[in-house]
GROMACS .gro file of C-alpha atoms in nm:
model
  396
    1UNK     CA    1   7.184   0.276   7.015
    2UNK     CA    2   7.074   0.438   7.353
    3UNK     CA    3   7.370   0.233   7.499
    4UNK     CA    4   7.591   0.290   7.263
    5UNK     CA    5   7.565   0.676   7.316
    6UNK     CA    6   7.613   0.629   7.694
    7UNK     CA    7   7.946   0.381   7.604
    8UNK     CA    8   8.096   0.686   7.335
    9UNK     CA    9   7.950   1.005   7.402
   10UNK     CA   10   7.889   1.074   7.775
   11UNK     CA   11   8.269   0.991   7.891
   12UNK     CA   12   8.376   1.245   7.628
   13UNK     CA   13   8.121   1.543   7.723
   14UNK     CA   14   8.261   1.447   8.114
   15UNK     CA   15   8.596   1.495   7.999
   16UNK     CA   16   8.551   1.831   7.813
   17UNK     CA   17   8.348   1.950   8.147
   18UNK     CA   18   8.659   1.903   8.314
   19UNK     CA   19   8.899   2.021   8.092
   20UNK     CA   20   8.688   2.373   8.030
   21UNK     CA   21   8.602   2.381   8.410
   22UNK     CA   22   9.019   2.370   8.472
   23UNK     CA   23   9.012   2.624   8.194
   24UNK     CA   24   8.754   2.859   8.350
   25UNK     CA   25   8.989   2.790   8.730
   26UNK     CA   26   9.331   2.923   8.569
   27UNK     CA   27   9.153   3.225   8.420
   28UNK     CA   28   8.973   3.355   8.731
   29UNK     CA   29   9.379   3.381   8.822
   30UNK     CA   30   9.379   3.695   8.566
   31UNK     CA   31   9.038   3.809   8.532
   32UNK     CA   32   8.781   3.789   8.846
   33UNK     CA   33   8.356   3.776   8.738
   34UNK     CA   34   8.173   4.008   8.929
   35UNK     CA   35   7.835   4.079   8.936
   36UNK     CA   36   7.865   4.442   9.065
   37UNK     CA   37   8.089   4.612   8.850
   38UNK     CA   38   8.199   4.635   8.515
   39UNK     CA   39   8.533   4.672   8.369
   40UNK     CA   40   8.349   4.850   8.028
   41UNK     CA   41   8.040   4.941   7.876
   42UNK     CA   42   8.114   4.679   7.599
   43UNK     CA   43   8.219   4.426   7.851
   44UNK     CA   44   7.978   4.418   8.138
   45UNK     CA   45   8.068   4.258   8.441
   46UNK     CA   46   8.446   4.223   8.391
   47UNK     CA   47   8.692   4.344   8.631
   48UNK     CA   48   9.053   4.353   8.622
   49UNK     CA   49   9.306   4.350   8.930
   50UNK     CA   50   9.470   4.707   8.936
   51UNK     CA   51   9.740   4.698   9.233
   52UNK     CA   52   9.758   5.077   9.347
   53UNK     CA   53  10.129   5.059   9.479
   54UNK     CA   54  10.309   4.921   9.122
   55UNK     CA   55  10.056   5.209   8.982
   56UNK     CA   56  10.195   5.436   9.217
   57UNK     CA   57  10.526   5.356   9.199
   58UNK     CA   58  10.478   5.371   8.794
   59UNK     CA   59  10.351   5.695   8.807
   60UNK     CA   60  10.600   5.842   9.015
   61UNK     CA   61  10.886   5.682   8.831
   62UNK     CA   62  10.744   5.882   8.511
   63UNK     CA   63  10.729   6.166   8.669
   64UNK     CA   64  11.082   6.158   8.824
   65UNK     CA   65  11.223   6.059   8.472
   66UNK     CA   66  11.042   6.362   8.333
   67UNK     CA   67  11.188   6.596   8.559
   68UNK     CA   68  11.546   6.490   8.532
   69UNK     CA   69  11.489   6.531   8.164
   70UNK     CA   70  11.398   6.878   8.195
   71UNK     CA   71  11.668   6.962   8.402
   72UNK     CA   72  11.895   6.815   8.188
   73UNK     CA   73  11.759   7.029   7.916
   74UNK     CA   74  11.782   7.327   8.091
   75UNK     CA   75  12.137   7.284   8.154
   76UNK     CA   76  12.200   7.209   7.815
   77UNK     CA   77  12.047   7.552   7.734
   78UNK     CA   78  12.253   7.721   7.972
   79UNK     CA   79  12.562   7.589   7.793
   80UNK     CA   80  12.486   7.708   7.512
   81UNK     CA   81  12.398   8.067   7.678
   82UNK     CA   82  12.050   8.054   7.661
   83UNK     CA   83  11.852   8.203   7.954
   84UNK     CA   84  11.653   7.986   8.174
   85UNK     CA   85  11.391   8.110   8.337
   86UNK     CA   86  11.370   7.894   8.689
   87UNK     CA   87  11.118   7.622   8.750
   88UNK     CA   88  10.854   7.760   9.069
   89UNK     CA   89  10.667   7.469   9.199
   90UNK     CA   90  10.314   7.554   9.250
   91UNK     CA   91  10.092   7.570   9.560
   92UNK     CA   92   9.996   7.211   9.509
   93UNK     CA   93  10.341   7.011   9.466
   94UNK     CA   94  10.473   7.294   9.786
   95UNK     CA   95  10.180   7.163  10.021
   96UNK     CA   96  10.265   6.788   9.914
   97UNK     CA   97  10.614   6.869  10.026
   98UNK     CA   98  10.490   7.013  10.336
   99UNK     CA   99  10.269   6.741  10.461
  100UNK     CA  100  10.600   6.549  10.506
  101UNK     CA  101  10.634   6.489  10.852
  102UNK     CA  102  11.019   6.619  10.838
  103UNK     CA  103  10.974   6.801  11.160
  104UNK     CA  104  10.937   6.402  11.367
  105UNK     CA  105  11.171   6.304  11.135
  106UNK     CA  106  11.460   6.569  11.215
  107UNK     CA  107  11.406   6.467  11.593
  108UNK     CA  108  11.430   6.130  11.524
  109UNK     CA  109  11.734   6.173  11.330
  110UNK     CA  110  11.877   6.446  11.667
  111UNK     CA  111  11.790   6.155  11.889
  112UNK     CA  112  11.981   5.877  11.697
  113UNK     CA  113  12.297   6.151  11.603
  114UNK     CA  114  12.296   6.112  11.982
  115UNK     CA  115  12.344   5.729  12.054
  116UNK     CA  116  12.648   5.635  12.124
  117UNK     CA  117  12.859   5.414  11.860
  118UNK     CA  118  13.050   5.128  11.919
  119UNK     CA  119  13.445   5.197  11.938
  120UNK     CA  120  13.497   4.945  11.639
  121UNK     CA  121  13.167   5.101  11.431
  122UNK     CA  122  13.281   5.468  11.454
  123UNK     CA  123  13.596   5.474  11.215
  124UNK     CA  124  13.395   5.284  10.900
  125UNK     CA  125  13.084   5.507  10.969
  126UNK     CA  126  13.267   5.847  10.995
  127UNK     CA  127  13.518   5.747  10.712
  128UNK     CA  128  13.189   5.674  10.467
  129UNK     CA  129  13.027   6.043  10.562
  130UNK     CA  130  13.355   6.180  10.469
  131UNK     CA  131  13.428   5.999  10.185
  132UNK     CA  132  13.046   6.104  10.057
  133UNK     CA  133  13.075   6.472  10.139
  134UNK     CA  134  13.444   6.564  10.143
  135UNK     CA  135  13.519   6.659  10.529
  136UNK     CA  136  13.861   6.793  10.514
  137UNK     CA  137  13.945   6.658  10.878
  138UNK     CA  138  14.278   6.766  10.890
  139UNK     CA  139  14.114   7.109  11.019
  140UNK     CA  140  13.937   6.941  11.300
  141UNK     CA  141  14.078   7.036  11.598
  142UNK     CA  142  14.062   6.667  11.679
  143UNK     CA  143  14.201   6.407  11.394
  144UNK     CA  144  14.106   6.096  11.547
  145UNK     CA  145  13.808   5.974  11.444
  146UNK     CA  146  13.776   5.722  11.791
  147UNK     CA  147  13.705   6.021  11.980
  148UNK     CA  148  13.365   6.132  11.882
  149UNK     CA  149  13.144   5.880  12.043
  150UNK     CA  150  12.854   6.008  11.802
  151UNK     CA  151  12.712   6.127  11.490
  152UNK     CA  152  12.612   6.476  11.668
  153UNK     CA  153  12.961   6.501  11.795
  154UNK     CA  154  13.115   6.462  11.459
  155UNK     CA  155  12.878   6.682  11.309
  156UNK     CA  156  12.955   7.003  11.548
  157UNK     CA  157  13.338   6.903  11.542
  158UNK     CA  158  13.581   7.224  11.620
  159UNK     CA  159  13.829   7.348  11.408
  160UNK     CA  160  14.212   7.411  11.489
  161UNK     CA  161  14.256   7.778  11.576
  162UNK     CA  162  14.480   7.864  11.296
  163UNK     CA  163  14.237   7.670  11.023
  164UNK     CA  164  14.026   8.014  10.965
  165UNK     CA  165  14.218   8.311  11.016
  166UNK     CA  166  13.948   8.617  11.053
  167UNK     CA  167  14.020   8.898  10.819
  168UNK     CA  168  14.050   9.211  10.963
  169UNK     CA  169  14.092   9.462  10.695
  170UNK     CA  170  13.705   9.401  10.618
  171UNK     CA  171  13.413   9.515  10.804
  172UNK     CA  172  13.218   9.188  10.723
  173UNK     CA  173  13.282   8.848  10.742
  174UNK     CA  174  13.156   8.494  10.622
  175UNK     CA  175  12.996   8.378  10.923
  176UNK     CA  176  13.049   7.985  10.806
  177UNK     CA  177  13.192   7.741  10.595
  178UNK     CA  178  12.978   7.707  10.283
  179UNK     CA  179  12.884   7.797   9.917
  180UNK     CA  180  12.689   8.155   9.862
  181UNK     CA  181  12.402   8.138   9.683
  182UNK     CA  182  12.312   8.544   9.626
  183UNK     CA  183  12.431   8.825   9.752
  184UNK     CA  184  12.322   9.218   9.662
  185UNK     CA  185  12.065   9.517   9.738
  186UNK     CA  186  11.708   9.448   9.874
  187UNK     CA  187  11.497   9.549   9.612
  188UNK     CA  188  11.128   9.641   9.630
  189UNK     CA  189  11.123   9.467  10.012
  190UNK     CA  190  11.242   9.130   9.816
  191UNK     CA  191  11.514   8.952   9.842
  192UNK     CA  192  11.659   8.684   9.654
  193UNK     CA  193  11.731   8.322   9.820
  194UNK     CA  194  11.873   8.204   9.453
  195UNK     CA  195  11.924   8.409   9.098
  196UNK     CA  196  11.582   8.444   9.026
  197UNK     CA  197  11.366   8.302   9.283
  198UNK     CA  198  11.264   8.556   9.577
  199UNK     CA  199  11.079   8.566   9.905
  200UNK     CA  200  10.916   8.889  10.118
  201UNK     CA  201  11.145   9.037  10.332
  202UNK     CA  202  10.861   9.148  10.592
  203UNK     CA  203  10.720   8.766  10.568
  204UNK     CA  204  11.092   8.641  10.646
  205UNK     CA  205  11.178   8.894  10.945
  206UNK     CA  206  10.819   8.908  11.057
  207UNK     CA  207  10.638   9.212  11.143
  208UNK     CA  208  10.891   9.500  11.292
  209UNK     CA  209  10.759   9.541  11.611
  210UNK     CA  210  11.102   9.374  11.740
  211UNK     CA  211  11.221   9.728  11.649
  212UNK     CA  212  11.142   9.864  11.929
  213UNK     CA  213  11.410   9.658  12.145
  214UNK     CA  214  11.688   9.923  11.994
  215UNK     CA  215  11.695  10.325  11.825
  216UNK     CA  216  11.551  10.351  11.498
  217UNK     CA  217  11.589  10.659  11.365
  218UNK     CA  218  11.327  10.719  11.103
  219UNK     CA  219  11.023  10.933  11.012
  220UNK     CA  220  10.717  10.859  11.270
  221UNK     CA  221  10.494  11.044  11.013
  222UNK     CA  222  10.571  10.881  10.694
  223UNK     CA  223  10.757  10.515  10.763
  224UNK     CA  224  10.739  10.425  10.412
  225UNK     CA  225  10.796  10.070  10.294
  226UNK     CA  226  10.880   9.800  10.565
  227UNK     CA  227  11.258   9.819  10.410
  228UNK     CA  228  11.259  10.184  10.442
  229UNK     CA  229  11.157  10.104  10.848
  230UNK     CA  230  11.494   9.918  10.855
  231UNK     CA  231  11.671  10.189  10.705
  232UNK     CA  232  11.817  10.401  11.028
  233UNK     CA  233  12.052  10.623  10.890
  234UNK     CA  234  11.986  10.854  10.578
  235UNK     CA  235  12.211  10.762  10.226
  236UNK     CA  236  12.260  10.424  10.349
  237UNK     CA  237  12.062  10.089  10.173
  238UNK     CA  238  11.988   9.757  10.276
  239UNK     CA  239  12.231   9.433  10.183
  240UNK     CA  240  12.140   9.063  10.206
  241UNK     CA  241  12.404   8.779  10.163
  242UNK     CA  242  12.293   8.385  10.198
  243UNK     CA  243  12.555   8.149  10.280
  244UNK     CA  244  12.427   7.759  10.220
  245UNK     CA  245  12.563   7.481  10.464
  246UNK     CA  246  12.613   7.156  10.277
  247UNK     CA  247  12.647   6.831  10.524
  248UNK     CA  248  13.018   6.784  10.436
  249UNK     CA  249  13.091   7.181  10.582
  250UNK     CA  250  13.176   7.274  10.960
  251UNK     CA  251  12.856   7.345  11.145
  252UNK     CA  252  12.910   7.626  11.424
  253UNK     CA  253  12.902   7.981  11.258
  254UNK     CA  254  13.043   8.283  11.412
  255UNK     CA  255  12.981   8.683  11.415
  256UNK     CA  256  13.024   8.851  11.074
  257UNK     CA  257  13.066   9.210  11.234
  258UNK     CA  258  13.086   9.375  11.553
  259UNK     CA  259  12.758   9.406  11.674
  260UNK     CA  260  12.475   9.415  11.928
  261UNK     CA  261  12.189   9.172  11.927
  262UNK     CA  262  11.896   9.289  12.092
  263UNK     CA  263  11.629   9.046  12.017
  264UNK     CA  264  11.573   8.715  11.900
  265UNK     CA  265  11.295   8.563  11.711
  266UNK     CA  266  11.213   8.222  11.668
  267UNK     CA  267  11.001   8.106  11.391
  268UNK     CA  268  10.887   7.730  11.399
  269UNK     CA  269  10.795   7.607  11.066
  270UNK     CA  270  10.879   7.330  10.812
  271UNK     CA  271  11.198   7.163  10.740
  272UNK     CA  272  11.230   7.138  10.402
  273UNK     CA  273  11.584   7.098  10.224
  274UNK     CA  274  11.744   7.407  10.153
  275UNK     CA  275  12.028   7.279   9.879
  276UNK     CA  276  12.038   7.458   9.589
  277UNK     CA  277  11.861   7.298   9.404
  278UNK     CA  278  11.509   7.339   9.613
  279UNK     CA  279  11.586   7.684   9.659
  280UNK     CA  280  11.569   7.720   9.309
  281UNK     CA  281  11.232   7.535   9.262
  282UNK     CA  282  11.035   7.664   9.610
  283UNK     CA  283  10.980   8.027   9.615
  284UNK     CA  284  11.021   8.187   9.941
  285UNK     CA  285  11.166   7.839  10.088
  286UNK     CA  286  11.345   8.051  10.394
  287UNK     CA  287  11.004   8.176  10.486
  288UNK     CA  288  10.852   7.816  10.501
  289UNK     CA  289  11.134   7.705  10.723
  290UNK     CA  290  11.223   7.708  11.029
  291UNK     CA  291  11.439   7.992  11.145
  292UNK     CA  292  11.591   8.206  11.433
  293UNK     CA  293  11.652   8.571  11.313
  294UNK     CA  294  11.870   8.781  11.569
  295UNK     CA  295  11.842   9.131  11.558
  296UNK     CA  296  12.018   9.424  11.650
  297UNK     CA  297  12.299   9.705  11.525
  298UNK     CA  298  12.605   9.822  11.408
  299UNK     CA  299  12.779  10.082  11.373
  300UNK     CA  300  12.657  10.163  11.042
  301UNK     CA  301  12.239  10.075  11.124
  302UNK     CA  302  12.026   9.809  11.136
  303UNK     CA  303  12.228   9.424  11.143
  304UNK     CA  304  12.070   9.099  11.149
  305UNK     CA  305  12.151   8.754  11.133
  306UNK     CA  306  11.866   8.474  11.039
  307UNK     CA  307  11.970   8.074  11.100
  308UNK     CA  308  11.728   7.913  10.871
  309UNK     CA  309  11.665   7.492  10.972
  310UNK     CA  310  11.653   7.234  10.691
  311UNK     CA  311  11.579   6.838  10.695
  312UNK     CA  312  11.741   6.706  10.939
  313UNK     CA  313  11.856   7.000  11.129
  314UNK     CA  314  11.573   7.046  11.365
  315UNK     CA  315  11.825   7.177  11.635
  316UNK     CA  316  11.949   7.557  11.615
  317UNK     CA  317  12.146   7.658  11.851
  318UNK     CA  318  12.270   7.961  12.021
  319UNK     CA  319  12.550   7.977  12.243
  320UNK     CA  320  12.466   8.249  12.445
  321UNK     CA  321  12.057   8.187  12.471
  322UNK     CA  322  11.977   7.892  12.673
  323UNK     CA  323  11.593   7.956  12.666
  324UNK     CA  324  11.551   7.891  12.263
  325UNK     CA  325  11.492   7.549  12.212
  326UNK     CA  326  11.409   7.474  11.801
  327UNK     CA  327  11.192   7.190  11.632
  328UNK     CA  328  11.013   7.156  11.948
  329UNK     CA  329  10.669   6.990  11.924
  330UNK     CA  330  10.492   7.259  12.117
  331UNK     CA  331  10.557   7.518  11.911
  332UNK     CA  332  10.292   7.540  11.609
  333UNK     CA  333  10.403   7.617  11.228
  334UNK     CA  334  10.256   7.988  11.116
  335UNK     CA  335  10.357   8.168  11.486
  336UNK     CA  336  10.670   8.319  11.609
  337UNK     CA  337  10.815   8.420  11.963
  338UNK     CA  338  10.975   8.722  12.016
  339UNK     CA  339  11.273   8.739  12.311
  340UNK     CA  340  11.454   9.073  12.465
  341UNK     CA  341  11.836   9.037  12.522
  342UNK     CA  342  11.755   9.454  12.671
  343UNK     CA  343  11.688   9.418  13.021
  344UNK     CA  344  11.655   9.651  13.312
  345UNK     CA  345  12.003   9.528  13.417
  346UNK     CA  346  12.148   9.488  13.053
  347UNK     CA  347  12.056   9.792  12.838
  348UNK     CA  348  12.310   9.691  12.615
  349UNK     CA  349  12.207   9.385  12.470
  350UNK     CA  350  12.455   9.082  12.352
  351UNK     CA  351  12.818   9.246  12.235
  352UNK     CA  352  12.900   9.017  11.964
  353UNK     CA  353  13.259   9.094  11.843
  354UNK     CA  354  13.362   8.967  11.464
  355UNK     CA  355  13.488   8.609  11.459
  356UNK     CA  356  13.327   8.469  11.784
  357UNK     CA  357  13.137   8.165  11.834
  358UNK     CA  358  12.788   8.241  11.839
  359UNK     CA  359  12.616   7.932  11.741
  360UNK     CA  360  12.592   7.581  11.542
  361UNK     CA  361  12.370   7.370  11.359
  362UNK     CA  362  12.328   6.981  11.342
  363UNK     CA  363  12.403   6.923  11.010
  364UNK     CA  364  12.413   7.138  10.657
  365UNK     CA  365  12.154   7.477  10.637
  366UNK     CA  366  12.127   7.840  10.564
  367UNK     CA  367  12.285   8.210  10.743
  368UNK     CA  368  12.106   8.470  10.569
  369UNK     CA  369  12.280   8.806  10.631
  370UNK     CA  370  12.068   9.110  10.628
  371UNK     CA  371  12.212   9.455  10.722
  372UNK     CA  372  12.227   9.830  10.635
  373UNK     CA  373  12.535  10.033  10.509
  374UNK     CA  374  12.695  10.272  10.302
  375UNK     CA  375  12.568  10.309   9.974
  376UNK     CA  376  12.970  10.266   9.848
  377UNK     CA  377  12.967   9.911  10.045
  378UNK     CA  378  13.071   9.591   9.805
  379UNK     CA  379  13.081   9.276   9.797
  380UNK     CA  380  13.421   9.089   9.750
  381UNK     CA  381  13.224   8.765   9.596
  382UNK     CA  382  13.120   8.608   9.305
  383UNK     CA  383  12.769   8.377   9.245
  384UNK     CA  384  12.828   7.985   9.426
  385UNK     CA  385  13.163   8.079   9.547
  386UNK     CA  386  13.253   7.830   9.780
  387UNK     CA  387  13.359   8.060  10.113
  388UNK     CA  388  13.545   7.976  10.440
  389UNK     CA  389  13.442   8.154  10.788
  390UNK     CA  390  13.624   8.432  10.794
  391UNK     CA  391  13.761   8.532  10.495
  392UNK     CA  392  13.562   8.873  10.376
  393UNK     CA  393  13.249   8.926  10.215
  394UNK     CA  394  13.275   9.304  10.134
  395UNK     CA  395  13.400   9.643  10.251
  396UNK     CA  396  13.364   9.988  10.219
   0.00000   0.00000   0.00000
């Protein structure tokens, strides 16, 4: 019998230690045993593989589907003629933005706009940027495409003189080629970047010592508001138009007005996108950015004109200021630095007359105008307008 058992048996207990030993390999490819930690209270000991980049990924993609829905709803509202009260992202989703490093990635982007293309390269690559934002290059002062060696040459391409007549029956002008986003009276020392959504107007011009570089002509003993300190001339009020850049428009901008500039302040900051879109959802998104506000007079008051930098355009520049130098790594995010164009030997500042060159970006961004006059001044304009440089923006 004993024999038997080892004949019958013993093979067939070998074999089904084999088989459930194969079994127990191809699981462990799912599930891992571990000793330490448990995947449950009802099932101690069992672990499963979580991979945090599909979770990630998964998580985001949810959250990116959700928010396209509710934009689509909202625009489905607004057909309809319902109000929609904008979407403000909160302190947490802004600082997530904002720990983008889009600062080293603007100056990586300014070095390669600077490298040279191949002759046979440039005609495909420029003819793709056009075809995706609708560059009307017949303007260009030059047509052929061959003849900007670069992405950064393309970008700041000239115009022919004839392609933007300046108006002169109106006292200000569109300073650039672009789309304007909101236009009107500063109310309560707040302006508004989109329908809606505002920002401070001391945070964005900074504190008013820079004042001092020209005549104000207020009350010493009772300055009132900081928009009433901008306010030289009594009867007059305070204007604001913004004029939004997109990547496809021409890049230099121009004078607006006759004026002076007196001072120039340079704030280094973030470079968030500044398309519509964001400005709708970031609130005070100029005052996060980067920006260069010039500063000075008209005849009429107080006239300013604030370059705000985006993504990608970490380079302002202005023609007549070879000192500024933007998105530079030295400069820290939350400070500004103030410059004089008044002199001992200049008293008079920077003459700007309307229509002249005064300075260019490297791609799409932001002029925000911000000036005193009449209270019978108005704007010639309506909401998202698309605008050329100089055609009007209002009149007295």
């Amino acid at each position: 019998m004993a024999a038997f058992l080892r004949t019958v048996f013993l093979p067939h207990l070998a074999g089904t230690r084999k088989r459930n030993s194969s079994l127990l390999l191809r699981s462990t490819s799912v599930i891992r045993w571990s000793p330490q930690k448990s995947f449950s209270k009802g099932f101690p000991g069992l672990q499963a593989r979580v991979q945090p980049l599909p979770l990630l990924i998964a998580i985001g993609g949810g959250y990116v589907g959700y928010d396209q829905y509710e934009r689509y709803r909202d625009r489905q509202l607004e057909k309809l003629g319902i109000a929609v009260p904008p979407r403000i992202a909160n302190e947490v989703q802004v600082t997530i933005y904002k720990s983008i490093p889009t600062r080293l990635l603007s100056r990586a982007w300014g070095r390669l706009n600077q490298v040279d293309l191949p002759t046979w390269l440039r005609k495909p690559i420029y003819r793709l940027y056009i075809w995706t934002f609708g560059v009307n290059m017949k303007e260009a002062a030059v047509e052929d495409l061959q003849h900007y060696r670069n992405l950064g040459e393309f970008f700041r391409r000239k115009l022919k003189p004839q392609a933007r007549p300046v108006c002169d029956s109106h006292c200000v002008i569109s300073p650039a080629d672009g789309k304007i986003l909101h236009f009107g009276h500063v109310k309560n020392c707040e302006v508004e970047q989109v329908k809606g959504v505002t920002y401070s107007l001391e945070t964005f011009l900074g504190p008013h010592t820079w004042t001092e570089s020209f005549t104000v002509n207020r009350n010493e003993d009772d300055p009132g508001t900081f928009q009433d300190s901008l306010v030289t001339k009594e009867g007059n009020e305070l204007f604001h138009c913004v004029v939004y850049l997109a990547p496809g428009d021409y890049h230099c901008f121009h004078s607006p007005a006759d004026w002076r500039v007196a001072h120039r302040r340079h704030f280094p900051g973030s470079l968030m996108s500044v398309n519509p879109g964001v400005a709708r959802w970031i609130k005070e998104l100029f005052c996060h950015n980067e920006r260069v506000v010039l500063s000075g007079d008209w005849t009429h008051g107080f006239f300013s004109l604030t370059a705000v930098g985006a993504t990608n355009v970490g380079s302002i520049r202005i023609y007549f200021d070879e000192e500024l130098r933007t998105n530079n790594p030295r400069y820290n995010k939350g400070s500004y630095n103030d410059f004089s164009y008044l002199t001992n030997n200049n008293q008079k500042g920077v003459t700007m007359r309307k229509g002249e060159h005064l300075g260019e970006f490297n791609l799409g961004s932001t002029i925000v105008l911000l000036f005193e006059a009449p209270q019978n001044f108005t704007f010639s304009l309506q909401p998202g307008q698309k605008i050329h440089f100089g055609e009007p923006l209002g009149t007295m």
